[in-house]
Coordinates of C-alpha atoms and ligand atoms in Angstrom, one line a residue:
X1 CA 6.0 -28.3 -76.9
X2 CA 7.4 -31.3 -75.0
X3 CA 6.0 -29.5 -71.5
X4 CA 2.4 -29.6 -72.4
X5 CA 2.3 -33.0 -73.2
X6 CA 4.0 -34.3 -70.1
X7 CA 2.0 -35.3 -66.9
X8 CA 1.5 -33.2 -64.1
X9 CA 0.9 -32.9 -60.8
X10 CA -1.0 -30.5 -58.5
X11 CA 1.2 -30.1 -55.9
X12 CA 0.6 -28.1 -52.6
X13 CA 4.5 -28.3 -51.1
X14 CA 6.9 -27.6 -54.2
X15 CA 10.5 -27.9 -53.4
X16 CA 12.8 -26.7 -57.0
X17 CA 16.6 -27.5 -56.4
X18 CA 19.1 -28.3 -59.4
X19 CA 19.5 -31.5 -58.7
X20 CA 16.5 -34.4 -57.4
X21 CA 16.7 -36.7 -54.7
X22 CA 18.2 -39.5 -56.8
X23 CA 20.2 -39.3 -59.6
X24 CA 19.8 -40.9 -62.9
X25 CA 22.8 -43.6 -63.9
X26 CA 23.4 -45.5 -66.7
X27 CA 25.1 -48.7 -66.4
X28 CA 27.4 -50.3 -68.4
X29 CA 24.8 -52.9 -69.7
X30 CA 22.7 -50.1 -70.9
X31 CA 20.0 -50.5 -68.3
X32 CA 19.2 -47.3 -65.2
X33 CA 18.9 -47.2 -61.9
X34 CA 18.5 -44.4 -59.4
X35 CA 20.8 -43.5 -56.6
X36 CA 20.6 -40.8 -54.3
X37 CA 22.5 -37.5 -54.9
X38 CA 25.6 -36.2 -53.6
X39 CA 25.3 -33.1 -51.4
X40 CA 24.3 -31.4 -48.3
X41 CA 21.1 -29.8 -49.8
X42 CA 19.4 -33.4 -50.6
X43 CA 19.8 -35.3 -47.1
X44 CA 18.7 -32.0 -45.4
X45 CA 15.3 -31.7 -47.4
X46 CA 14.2 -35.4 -48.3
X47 CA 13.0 -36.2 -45.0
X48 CA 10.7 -33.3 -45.1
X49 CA 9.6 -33.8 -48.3
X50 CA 8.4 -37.5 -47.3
X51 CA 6.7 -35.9 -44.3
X52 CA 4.5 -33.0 -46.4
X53 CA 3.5 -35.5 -49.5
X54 CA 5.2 -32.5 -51.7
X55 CA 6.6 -32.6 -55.2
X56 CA 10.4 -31.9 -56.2
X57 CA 11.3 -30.5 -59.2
X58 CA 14.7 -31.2 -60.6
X59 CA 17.6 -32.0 -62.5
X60 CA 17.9 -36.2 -62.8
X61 CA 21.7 -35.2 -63.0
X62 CA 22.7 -36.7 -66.1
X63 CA 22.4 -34.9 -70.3
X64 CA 19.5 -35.4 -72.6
X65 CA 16.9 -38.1 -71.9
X66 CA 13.6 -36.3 -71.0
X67 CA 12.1 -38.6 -68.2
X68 CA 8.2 -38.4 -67.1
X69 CA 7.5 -37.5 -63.0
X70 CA 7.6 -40.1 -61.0
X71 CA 7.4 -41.2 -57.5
X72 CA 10.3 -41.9 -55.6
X73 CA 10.3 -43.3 -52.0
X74 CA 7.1 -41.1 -51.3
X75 CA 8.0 -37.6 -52.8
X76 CA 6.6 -36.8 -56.2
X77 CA 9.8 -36.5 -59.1
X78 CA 9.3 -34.0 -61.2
X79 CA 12.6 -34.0 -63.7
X80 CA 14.0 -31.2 -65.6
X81 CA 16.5 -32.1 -68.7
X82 CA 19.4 -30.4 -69.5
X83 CA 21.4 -30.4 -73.1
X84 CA 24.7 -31.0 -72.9
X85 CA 25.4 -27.6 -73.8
X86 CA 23.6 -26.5 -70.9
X87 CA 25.5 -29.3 -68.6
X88 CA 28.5 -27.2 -69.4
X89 CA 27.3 -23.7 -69.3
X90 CA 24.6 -23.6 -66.9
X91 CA 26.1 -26.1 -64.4
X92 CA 29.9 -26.6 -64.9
X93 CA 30.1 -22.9 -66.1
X94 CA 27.8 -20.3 -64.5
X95 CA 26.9 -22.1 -61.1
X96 CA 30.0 -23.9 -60.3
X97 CA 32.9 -21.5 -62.3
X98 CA 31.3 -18.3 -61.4
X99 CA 29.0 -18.5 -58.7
X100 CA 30.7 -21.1 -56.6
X101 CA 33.8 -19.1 -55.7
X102 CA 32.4 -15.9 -55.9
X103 CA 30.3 -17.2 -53.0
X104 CA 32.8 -18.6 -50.9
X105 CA 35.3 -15.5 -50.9
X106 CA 36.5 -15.9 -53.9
X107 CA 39.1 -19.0 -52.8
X108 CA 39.4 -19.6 -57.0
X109 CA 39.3 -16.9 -59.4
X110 CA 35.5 -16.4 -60.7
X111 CA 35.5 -16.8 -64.7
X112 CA 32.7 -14.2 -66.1
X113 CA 31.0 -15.4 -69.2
X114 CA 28.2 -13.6 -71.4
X115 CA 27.1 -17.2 -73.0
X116 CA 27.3 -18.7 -69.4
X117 CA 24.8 -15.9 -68.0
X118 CA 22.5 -16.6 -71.0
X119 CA 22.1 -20.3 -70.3
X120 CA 21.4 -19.4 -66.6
X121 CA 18.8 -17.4 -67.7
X122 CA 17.8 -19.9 -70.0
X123 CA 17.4 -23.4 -67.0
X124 CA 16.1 -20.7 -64.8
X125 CA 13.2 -20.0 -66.9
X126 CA 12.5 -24.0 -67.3
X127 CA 12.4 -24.5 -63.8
X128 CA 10.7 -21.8 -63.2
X129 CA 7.8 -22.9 -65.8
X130 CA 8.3 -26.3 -64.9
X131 CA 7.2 -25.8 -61.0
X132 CA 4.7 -23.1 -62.3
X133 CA 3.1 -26.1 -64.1
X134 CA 3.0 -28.1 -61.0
X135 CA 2.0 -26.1 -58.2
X136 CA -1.7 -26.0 -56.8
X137 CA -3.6 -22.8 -56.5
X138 CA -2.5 -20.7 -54.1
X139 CA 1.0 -23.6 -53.0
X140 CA 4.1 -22.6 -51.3
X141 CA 7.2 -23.2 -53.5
X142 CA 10.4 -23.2 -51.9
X143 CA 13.3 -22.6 -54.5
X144 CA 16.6 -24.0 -53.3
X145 CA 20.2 -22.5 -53.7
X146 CA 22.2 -20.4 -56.1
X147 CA 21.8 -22.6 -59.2
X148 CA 18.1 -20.8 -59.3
X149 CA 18.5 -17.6 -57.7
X150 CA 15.9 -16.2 -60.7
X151 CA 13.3 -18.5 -60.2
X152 CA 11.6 -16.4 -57.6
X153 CA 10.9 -13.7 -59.4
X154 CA 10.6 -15.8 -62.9
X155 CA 7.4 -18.2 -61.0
X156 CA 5.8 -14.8 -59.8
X157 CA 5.3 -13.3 -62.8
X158 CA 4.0 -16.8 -64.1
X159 CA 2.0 -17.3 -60.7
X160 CA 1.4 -14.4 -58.9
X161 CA -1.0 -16.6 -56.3
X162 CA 2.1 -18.6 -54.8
X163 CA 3.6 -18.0 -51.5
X164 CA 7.5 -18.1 -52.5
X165 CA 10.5 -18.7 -50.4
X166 CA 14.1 -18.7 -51.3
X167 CA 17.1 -20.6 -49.4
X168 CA 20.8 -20.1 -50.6
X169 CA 22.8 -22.9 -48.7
X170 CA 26.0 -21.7 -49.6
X171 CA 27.6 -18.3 -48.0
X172 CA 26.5 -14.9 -49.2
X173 CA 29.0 -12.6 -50.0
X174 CA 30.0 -9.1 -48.8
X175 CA 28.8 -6.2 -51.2
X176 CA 33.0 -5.8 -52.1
X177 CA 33.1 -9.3 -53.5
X178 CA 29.3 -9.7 -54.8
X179 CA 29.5 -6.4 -56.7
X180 CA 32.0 -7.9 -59.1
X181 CA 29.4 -10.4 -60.8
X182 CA 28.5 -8.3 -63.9
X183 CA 24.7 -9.6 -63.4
X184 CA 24.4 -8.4 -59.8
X185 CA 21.1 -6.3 -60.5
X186 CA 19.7 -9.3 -62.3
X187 CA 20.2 -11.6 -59.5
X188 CA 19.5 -9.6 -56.7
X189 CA 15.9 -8.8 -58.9
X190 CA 15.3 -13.0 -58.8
X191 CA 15.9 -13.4 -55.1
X192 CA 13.5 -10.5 -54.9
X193 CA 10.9 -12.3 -56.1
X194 CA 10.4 -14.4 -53.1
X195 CA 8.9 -13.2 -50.2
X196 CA 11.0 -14.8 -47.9
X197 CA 15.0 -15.0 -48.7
X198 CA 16.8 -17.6 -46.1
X199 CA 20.8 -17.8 -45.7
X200 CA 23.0 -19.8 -43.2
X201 CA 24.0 -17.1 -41.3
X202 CA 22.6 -13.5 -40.3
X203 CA 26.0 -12.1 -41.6
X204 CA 24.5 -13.1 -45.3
X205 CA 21.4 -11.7 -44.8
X206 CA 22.5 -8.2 -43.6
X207 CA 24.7 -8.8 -46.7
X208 CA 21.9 -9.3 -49.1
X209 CA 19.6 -6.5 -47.9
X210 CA 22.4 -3.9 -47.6
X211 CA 23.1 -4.9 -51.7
X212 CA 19.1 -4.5 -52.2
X213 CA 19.4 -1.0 -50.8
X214 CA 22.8 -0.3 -52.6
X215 CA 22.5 -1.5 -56.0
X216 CA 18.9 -1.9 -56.3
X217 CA 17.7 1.3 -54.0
X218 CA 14.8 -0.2 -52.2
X219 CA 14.0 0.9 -49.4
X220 CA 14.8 -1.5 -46.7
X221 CA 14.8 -1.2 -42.6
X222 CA 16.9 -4.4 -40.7
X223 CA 15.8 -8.0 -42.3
X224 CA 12.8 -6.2 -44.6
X225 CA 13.0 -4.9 -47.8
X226 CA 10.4 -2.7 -49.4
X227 CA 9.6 -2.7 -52.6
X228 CA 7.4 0.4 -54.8
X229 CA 4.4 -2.1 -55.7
X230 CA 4.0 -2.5 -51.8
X231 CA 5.5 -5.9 -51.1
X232 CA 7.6 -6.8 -48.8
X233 CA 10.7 -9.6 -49.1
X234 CA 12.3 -10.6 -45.8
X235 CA 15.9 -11.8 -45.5
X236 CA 16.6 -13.7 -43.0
X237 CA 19.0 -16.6 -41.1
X238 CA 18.0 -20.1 -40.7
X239 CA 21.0 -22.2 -40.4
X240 CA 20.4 -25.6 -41.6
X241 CA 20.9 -29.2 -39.7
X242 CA 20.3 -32.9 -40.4
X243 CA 18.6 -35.8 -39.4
X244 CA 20.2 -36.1 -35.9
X245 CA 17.8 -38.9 -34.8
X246 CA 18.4 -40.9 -37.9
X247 CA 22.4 -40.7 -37.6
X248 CA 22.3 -41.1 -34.3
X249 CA 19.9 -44.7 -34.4
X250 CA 22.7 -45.3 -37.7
X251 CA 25.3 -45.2 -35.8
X252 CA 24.3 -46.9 -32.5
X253 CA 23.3 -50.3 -35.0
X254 CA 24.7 -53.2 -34.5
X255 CA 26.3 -53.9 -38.4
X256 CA 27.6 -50.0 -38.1
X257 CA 29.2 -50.7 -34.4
X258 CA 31.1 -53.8 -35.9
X259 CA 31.8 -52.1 -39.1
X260 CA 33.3 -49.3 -37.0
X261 CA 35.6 -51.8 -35.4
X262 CA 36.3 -53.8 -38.3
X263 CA 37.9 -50.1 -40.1
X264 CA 40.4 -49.5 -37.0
X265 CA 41.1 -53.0 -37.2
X266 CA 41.8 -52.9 -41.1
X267 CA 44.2 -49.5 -40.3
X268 CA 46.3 -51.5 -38.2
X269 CA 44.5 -50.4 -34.9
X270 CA 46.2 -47.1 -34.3
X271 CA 45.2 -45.4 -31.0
X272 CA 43.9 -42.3 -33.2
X273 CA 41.9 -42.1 -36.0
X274 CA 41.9 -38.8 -37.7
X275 CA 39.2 -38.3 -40.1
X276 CA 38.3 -35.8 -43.2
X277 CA 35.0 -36.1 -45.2
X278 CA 34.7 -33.9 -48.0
X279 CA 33.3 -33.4 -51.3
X280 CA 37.1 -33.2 -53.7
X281 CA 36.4 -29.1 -53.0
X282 CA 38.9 -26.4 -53.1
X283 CA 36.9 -24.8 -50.8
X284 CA 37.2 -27.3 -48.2
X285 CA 40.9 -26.7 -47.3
X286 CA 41.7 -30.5 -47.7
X287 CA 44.8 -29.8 -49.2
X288 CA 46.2 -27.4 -46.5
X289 CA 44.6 -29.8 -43.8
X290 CA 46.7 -32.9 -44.7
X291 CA 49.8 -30.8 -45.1
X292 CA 49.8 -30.1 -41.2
X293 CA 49.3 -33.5 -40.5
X294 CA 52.3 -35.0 -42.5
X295 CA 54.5 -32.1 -40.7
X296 CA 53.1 -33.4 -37.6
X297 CA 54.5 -36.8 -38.0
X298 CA 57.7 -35.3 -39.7
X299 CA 57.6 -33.3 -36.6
X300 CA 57.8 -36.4 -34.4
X301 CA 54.9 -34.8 -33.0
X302 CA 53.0 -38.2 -34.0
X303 CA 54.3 -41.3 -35.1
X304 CA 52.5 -43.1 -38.4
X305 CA 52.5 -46.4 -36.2
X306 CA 49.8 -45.4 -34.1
X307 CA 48.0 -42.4 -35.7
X308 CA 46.4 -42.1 -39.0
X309 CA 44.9 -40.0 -41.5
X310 CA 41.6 -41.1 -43.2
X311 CA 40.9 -38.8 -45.6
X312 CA 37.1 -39.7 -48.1
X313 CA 37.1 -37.6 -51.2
X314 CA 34.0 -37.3 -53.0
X315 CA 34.2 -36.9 -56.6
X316 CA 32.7 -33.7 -57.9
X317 CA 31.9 -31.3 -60.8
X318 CA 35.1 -33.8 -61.9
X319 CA 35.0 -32.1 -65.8
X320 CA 35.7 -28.0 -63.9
X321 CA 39.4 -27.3 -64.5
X322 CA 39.9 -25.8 -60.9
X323 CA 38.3 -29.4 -59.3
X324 CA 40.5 -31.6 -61.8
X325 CA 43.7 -29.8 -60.7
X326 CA 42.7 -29.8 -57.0
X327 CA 42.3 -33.4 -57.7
X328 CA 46.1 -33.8 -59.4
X329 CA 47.2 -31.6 -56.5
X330 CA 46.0 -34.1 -53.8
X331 CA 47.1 -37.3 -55.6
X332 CA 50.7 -35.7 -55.5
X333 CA 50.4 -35.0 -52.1
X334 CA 48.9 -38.2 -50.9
X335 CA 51.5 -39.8 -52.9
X336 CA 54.7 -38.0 -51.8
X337 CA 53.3 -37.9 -48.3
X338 CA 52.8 -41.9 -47.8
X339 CA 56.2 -42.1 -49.6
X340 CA 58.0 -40.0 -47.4
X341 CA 56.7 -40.5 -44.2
X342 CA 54.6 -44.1 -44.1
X343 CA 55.8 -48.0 -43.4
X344 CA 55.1 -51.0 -45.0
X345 CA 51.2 -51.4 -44.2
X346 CA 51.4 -48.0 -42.5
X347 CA 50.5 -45.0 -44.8
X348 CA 50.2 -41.7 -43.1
X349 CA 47.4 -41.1 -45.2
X350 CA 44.3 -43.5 -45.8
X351 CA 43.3 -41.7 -48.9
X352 CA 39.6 -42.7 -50.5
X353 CA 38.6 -40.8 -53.7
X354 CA 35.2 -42.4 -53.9
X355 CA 31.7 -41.7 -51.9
X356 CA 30.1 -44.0 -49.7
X357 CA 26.3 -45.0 -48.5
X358 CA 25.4 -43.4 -45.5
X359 CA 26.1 -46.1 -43.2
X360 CA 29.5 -46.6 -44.2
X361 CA 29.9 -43.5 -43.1
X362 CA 28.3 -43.2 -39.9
X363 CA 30.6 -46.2 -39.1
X364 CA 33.8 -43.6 -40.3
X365 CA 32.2 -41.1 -38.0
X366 CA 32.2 -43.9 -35.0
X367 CA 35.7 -44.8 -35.9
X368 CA 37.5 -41.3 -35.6
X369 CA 38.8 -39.9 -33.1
X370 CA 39.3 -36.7 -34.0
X371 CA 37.1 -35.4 -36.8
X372 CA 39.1 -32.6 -39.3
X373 CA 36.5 -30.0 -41.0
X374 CA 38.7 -27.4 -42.6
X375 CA 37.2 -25.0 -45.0
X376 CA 38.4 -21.7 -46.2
X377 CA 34.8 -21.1 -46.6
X378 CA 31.6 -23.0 -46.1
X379 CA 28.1 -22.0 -45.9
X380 CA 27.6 -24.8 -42.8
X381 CA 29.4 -27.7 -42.8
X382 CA 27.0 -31.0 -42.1
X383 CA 29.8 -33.4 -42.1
X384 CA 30.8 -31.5 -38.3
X385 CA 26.8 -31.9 -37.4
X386 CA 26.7 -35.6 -38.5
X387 CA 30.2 -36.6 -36.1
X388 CA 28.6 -35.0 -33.5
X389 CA 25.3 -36.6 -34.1
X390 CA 27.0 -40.2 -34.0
X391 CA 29.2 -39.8 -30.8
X392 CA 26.4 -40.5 -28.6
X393 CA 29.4 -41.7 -26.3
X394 CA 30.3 -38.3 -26.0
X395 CA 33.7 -38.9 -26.8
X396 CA 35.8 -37.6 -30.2
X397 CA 37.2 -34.3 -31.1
X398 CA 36.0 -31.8 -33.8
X399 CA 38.8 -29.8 -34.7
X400 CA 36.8 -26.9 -37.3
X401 CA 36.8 -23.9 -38.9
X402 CA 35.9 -20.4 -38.1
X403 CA 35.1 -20.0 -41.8
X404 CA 32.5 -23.0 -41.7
X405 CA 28.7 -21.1 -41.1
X406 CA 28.4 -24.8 -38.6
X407 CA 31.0 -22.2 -36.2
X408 CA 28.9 -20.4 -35.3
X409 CA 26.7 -22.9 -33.0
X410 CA 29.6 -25.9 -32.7
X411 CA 31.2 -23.1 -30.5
X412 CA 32.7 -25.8 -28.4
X413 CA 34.7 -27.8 -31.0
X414 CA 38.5 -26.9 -31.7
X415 CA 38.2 -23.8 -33.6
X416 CA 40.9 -23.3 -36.2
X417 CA 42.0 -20.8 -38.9
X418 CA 42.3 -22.9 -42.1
X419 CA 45.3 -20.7 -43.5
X420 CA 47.3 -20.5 -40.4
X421 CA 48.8 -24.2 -40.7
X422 CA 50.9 -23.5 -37.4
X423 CA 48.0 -22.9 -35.7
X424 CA 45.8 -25.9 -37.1
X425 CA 48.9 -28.3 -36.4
X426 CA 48.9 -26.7 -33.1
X427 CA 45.2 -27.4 -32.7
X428 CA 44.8 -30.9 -34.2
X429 CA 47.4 -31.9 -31.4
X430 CA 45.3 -30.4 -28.4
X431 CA 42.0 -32.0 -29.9
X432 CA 44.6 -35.4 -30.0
X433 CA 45.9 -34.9 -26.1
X434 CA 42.6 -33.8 -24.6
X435 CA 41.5 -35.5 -21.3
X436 CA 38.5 -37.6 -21.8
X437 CA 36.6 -35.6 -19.6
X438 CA 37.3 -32.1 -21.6
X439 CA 36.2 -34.1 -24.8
X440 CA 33.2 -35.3 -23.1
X441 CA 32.1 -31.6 -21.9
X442 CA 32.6 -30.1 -25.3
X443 CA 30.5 -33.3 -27.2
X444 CA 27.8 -33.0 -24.8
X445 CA 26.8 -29.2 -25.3
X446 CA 27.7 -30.0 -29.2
X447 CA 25.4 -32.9 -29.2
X448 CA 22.6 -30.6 -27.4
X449 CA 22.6 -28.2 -30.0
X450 CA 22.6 -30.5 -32.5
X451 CA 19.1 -32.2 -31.3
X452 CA 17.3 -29.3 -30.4
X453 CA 18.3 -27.7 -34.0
X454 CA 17.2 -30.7 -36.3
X455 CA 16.5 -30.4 -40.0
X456 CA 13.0 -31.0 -39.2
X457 CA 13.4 -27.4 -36.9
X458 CA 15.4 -25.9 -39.6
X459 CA 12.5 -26.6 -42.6
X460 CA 9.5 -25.5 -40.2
X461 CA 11.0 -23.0 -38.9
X462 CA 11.7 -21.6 -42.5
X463 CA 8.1 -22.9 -44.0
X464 CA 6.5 -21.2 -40.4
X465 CA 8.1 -18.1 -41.4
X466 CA 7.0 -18.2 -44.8
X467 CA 3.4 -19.0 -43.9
X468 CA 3.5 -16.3 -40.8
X469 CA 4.5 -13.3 -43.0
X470 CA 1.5 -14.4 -46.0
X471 CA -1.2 -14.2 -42.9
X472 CA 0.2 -10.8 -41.8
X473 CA 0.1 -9.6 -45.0
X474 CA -3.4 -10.7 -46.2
X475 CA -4.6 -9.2 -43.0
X476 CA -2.9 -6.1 -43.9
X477 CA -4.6 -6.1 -47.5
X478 CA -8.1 -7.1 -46.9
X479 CA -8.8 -5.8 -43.6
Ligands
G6P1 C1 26.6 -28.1 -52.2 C2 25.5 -27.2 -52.9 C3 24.4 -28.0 -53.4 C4 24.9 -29.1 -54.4 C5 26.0 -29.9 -53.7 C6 26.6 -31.0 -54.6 O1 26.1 -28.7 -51.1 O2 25.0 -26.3 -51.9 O3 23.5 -27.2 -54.1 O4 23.9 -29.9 -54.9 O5 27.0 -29.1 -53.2 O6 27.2 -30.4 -55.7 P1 26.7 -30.8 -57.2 O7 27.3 -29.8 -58.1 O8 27.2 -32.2 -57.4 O9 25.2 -30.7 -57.2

């Protein structure tokens, strides 16, 4: 038994997530280094982490080498391996070939697979041992997204003395789309085994609970389920945020100001700058996005010597068939695009299929002038809260999508509906003519929102809540 041997740690704050902090790379010269991971989910929750002295248990994102915990920047590593069997049916195959567009409305077709589900159940199970190994009597664990949606109720039966909470960052479907996934019982059952279920958006919580009462038949009455052995599970929304402070001190340095200027210098100083950040998604509309900008300038709408399109891919999940033709898809595009439409030194489309350290991008973010966030689906969107965060000039435009859960609070931005191209060509243009003092108006409520409604307020409000519901209900069983 490998696990017994290895060291733990006693760990009052557990945070399980697929992936850790830091990913594990092997360089050419055989020797490893660590490098933080790509995602949403990893900015939002390593500042908290540092702040609570808790222990994170997770996958070191490459195949094979088991690797002892560790301390990393102040939070306690605890890794998880994988086989490369279960790279590819655990991770490529269940979580990102089934779950992934089931969950964001089915954008690609889902691919159901009996050996997929059994690996699932399979990493579940290690996780959930793994943090049940770690955790201190009577510790809160907070299980992270739909790569461990069993966990919950896998830890209680292991550790029935933990406080558990559950936080899916991606959307939750509607009961027509979810009740395709042969294992529905099965996952609802996990996310059950929390006492606290968190989601983006109150739309995904009603979601959930209306599927607990459907499929499951527990009793349930608006965000609480009850279940026969007397517990209760609450679903409920806390939509996520990011460091807004530590973008905006990023962006307001003096290496990310010049860096800023030396980009819309290197572009040939256009007098706009629009922008797209995305990981290389098909759920992030890039494809349809850069389409209505190249029939902008075809248009004579804009004119490729002063306006430009920036558009960062980040590789990912690079070995899924549905990413590696998206990628094809937008090479083609890119290429016929710049063809057709650019000059010598002046491509319509700055395309970037690489990612970038944090400051690089708060210095894109500073650069653009209007910032493009077009998903088909998304469960928020913290590429719209991070532009907002570093335009502490109150200038810029965020032209985004209904369909992103960030639409729901950036109600001042340019909203658009990613599969109306008319109407996003339509848009991006108002968003590029807006008077300064419109642009101003919108950025300042934006920027307000985005300050009051930090990740620090997004993970105490959710660890609050968790800690809130144990006290009412320990009161409620020893009176
Ligand atoms: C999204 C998911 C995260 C995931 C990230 C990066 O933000 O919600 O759970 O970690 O994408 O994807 P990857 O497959 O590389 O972990």
């Amino acid at each position: 038994e490998p696990s017994s041997t290895s060291t733990t740690v006693a760990a009052d704050l557990l945070v399980v997530a697929n992936r850790l902090p830091v990913d594990r790379v092997v360089n050419d010269d055989g020797s490893t280094e660590w490098r933080a991971s790509p995602g949403g989910l990893v900015s939002a929750l390593a500042p908290v982490m540092r702040k609570n002295e808790g222990a994170w248990i997770g996958w070191p994102g490459d195949t094979g080498t088991e690797v002892e915990p560790f301390e990393n920047d102040g939070i306690a590593l605890v890794p998880v391996a994988l086989s490369d069997q279960e790279y590819a049916e655990f991770y490529e195959g269940f979580s990102n070939d089934t779950l992934w567009p089931l969950y964001h409305d089915l954008v690609a077709k889902p691919s159901f697979r009996r050996e997929w589900w059994d690996s699932y159940v399979t990493v579940n199970q290690r996780f959930a041992d793994a943090a049940a190994a770690n955790a201190a009597e009577g510790a809160t664990v907070w299980v992270q997204d739909y790569q461990l949606q069993l966990v919950p109720q896998m830890l209680r039966e292991l550790r029935p003395d933990l406080r558990i909470g559950f936080y899916l960052h991606i959307p939750f479907p509607p009961a027509e789309l979810f009740s395709q996934l042969p294992w529905r019982r099965q996952v609802l059952e996990g996310l059950l085994g929390a006492d606290l279920v968190g989601f983006q958006l109150s739309g995904a919580a009603q979601n959930f609970v209306r599927l607990v009462r459907q499929r499951v038949g527990h009793k349930t009455h608006r965000d609480t389920v009850y279940l026969p052995d007397g517990r209760v599970v609450r679903a409920r929304a806390f939509p996520i945020s990011i460091d807004t402070e530590g973008f905006e001190e990023l962006a307001r340095s003096e290496p990310v100001e010049t860096r800023a200027a030396e980009i819309r210098r290197e572009l040939g100083n256009p007098s706009t700058v629009f922008l797209g950040i995305d990981r290389l998604d098909y759920t992030k509309g890039i494809y349809a996005r850069l389409r209505a900008f190249s029939e902008l300038i075809a248009d004579g709408e804009l004119d490729v010597e002063d306006a430009v399109f920036v558009q960062v891919a980040t590789p990912s999940r690079e070995r899924v068939d549905q990413y590696r033709r998206l990628r094809d898809d937008i090479d083609r595009l890119v290429g016929r695009i710049n063809g057709d439409l650019g000059r010598i030194g002046r491509p319509a489309i700055s395309y970037l299929h690489s990612s970038f350290p944090r400051e690089e991008m708060a210095a894109l973010y500073r650069a653009a002038d209007v910032m493009v966030v077009t998903p088909f689906r998304d469960g928020m969107n913290l590429v719209a809260k991070e532009y907002v965060a570093c335009r502490f000039h109150e200038d810029g435009a965020l032209v985004l999508s209904e369909f992103a859960g960030a639409a729901d609070e950036l109600r001042q931005a340019y909203l658009v509906n990613p599969y109306d191209i008319n109407g996003m060509k339509a848009t991006m243009m108002q968003a590029h003519r807006a008077e300064p003092k419109e642009l101003s108006k919108r950025m300042r409520a934006m920027r307000k929102t985005v300050t009051e409604n930090d990740v620090a307020h997004w993970a105490s409000t959710f660890l609050d809540s968790l800690a809130l519901d144990r006290d009412a209900h320990d009161k409620q069983t020893r009176p």
